[in-house]
CSV table of C-alpha atoms in Angstrom, one decimal:
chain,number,residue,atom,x,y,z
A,299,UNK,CA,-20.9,-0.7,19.7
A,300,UNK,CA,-22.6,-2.2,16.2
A,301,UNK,CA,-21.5,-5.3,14.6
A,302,UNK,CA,-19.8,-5.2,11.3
A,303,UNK,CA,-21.6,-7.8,8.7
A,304,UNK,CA,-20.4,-8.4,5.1
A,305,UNK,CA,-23.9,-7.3,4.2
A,306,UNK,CA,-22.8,-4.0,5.3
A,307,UNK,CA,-19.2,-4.2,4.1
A,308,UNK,CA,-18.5,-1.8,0.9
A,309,UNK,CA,-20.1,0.2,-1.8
A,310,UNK,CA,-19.1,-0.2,-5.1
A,311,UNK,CA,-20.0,1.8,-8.3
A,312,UNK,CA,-19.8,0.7,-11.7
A,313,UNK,CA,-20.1,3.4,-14.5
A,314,UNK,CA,-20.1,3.1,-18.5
A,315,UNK,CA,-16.0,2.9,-19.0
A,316,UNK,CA,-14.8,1.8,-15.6
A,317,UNK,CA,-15.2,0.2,-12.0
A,318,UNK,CA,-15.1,3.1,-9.8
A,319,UNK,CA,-14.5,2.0,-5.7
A,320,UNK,CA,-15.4,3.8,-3.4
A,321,UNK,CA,-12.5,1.8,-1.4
A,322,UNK,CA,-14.7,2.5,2.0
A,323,UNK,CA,-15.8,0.7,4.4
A,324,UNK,CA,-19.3,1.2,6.4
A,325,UNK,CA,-21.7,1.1,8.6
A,326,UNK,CA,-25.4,1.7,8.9
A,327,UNK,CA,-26.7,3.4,11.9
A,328,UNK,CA,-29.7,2.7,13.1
A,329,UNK,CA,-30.8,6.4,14.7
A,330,UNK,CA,-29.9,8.0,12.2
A,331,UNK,CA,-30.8,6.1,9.2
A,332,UNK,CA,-27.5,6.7,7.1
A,333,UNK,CA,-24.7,4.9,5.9
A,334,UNK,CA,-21.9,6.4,8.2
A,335,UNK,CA,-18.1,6.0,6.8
A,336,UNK,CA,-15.9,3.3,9.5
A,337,UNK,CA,-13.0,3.9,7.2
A,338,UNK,CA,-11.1,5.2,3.6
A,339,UNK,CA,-9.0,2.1,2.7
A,340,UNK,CA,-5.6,2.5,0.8
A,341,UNK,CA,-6.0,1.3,-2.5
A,342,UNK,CA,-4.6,-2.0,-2.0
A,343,UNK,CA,-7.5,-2.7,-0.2
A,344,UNK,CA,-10.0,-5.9,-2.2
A,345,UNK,CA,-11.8,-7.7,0.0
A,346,UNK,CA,-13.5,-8.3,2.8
A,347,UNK,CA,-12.2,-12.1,3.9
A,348,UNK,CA,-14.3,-12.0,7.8
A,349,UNK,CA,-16.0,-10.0,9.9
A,350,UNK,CA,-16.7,-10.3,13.4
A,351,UNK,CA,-18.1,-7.8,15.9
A,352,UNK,CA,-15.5,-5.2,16.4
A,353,UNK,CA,-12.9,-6.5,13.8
A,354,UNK,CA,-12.2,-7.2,10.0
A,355,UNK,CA,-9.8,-9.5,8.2
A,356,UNK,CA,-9.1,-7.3,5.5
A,357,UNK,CA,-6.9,-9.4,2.1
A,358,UNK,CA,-4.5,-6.5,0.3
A,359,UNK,CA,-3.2,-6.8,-3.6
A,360,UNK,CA,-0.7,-4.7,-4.7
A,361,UNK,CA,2.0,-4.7,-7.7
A,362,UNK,CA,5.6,-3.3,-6.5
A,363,UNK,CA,7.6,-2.5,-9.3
A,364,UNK,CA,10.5,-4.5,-7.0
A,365,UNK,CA,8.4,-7.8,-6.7
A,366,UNK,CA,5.4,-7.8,-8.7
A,367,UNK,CA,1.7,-9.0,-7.3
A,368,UNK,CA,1.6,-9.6,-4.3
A,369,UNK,CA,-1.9,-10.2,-1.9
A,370,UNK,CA,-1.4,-10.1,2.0
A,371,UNK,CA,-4.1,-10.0,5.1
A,372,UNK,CA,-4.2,-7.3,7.6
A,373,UNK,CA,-6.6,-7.3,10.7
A,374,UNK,CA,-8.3,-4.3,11.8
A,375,UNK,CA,-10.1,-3.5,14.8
A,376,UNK,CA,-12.7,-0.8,15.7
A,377,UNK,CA,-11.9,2.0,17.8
A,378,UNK,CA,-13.7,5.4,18.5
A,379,UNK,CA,-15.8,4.6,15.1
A,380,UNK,CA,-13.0,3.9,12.9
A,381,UNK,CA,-10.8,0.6,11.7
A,382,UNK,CA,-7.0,0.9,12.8
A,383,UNK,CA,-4.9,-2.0,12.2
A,384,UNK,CA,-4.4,-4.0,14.5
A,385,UNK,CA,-0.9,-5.1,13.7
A,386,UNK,CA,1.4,-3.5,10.7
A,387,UNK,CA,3.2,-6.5,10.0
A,388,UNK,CA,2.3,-10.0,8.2
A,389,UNK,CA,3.4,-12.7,7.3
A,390,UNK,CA,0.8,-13.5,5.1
A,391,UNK,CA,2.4,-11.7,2.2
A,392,UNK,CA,1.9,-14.2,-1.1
A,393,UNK,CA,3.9,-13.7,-4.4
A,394,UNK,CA,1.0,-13.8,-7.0
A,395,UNK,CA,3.6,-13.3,-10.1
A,396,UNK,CA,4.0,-16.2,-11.5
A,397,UNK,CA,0.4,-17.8,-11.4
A,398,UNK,CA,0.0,-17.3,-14.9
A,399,UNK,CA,2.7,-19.7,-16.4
A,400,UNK,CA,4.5,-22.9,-15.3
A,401,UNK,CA,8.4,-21.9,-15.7
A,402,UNK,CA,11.4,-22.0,-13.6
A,403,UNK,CA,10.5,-18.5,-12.0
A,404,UNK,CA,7.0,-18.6,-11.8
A,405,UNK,CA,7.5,-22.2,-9.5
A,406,UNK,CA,9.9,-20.2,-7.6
A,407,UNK,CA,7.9,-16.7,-7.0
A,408,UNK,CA,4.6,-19.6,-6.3
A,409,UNK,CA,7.4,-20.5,-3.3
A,410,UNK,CA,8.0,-16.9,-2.0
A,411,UNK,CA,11.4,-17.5,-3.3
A,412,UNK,CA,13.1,-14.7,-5.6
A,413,UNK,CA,16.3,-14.5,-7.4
A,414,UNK,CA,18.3,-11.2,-6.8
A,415,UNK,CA,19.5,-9.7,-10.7
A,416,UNK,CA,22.3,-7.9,-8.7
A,417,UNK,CA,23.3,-7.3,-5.2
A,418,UNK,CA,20.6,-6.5,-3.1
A,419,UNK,CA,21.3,-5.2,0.3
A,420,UNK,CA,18.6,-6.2,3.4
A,421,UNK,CA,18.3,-3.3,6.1
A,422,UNK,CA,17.2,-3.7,9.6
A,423,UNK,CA,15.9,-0.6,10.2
A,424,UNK,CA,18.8,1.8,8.7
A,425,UNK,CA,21.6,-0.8,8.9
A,426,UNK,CA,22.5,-3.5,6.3
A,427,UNK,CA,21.7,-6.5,7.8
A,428,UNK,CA,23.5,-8.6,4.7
A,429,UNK,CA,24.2,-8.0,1.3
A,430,UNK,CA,22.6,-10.5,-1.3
A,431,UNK,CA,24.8,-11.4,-4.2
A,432,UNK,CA,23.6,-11.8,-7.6
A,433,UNK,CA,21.8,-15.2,-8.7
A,434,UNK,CA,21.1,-16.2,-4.9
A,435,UNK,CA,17.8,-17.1,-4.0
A,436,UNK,CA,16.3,-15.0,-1.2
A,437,UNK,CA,12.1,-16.0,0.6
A,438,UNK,CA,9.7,-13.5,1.1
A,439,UNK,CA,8.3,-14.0,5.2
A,440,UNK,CA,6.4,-10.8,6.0
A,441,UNK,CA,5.1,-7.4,5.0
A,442,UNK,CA,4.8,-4.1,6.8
A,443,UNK,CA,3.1,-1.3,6.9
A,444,UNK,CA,5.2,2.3,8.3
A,445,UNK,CA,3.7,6.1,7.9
A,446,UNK,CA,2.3,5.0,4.5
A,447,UNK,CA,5.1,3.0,2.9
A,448,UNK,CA,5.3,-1.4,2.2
A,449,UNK,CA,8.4,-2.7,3.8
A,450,UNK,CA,9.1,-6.3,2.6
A,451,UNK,CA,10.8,-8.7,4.6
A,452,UNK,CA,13.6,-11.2,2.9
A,453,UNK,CA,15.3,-14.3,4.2
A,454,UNK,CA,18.6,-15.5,2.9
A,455,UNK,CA,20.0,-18.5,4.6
A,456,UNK,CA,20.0,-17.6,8.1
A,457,UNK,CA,19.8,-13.8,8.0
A,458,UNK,CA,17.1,-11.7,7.4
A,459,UNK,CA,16.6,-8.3,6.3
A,460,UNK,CA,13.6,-5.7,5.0
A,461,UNK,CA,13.6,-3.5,1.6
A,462,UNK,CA,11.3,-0.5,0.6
A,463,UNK,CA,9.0,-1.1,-1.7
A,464,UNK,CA,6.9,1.1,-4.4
A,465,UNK,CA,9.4,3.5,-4.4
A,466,UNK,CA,9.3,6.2,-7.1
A,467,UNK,CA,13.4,5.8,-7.7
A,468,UNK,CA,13.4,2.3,-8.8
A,469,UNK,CA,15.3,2.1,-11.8
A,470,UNK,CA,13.2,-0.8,-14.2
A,471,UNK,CA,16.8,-1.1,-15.9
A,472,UNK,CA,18.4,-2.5,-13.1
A,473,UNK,CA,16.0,-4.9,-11.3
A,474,UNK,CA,16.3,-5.7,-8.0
A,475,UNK,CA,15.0,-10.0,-8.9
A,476,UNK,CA,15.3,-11.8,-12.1
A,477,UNK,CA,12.5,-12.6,-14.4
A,478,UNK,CA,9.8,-9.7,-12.1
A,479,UNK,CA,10.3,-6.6,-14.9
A,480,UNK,CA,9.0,-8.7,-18.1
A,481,UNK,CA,6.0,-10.3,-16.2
A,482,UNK,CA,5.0,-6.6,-15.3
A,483,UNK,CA,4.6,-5.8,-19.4
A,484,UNK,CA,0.8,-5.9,-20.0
C-alpha cells in the first residue's frame, strides 16, 4: 500500500474568472511516475483535515435550502485503490448559519438548535417518529449519507427523528425553520 500525505492531497486550478476544483483526491505512484486518481469527491468535499496511512479525515460544507451552512467530517478509508467511507453517519454536523451576526437565531443555529416555522414531521426511516409543532426548538445531532442524498438528524425533547435534505421540492415559501430563508439571500 502507499501512504497518503497532505503533500499529495488535491489539485487545484485557478483560471482568470473562477476557482475551478478538480474535487479529486490523489496519489503519486512511484513505478509509474503519474499522479493516479484515489477518488472523485462530491462537491461538498473542502478539506483535507488528517491523513494517516490508509485513511483520511475528510471536513464537508454544504448549504441545504432546509438548514443553511452546514460543515461536517467524514472518515475514509482505502480499499482496492480507492477512498470509501468508512462510516455514513456523523455527528459532527455544525450549523455554520449564523456566524455572521450576533442575534437571537444566529446564538441559536451557533447551538445546533433550530426553530421549526411550521410543523415539521421527524421520520425513522419511512415512519414518523414525532411531529414538531411550530415555534419549538428542535438540535441538530448527526448527518448521513444514503445512495447520494444528506439525511439530517433532529432531536426534540426526548425523541429523535431524521429529515431529507437538498431536496428539489422544497417550497422557499414555506420553510421548514425560522429565520434560515433570509440568511440564504446573498
Amino acid at each position: 500500500m502507499y501512504e497518503l500525505s497532505a503533500k499529495n492531497d488535491r489539485l487545484m486550478a485557478i483560471g482568470d474568472n473562477d476557482c475551478i476544483n478538480d474535487n479529486k483526491i490523489y496519489r503519486y505512484d512511484n513505478k509509474s511516475k503519474k499522479f493516479v486518481c484515489v477518488s472523485k469527491l462530491d462537491d461538498t468535499a473542502c478539506e483535507i483535515v488528517s491523513a494517516k496511512k490508509n485513511s483520511l479525515t475528510l471536513k464537508h460544507a454544504g448549504q441545504p435550502a432546509e438548514t443553511g451552512w452546514l460543515n461536517w467530517t467524514m472518515d475514509y478509508r482505502v480499499s482496492n485503490n480507492k477512498l470509501v467511507l468508512a462510516d455514513t453517519t456523523t455527528s459532527t454536523v455544525k450549523s455554520i448559519i449564523g456566524n455572521d451576526r450576533n442575534d437571537y437565531y444566529s446564538k441559536l443555529f451557533k447551538k445546533n438548535t433550530f426553530v421549526t416555522a411550521k410543523k415539521v414531521n421527524l421520520y425513522n426511516g419511512s415512519k414518523v417518529a414525532c411531529k414538531v409543532p411550530a415555534g419549538k426548538k428542535v438540535v441538530l445531532k448527526k448527518l448521513t449519507l444514503s445512495n447520494g442524498k444528506i439525511y439530517l438528524e433532529f432531536k426534540y425533547g426526548k425523541k429523535a427523528g431524521w429529515i431529507s435534505v437538498n431536496n428539489e421540492n422544497y417550497n422557499y415559501r414555506s420553510p421548514y425553520f425560522k429565520s434560515v430563508s433570509n440568511r440564504l439571500v446573498g
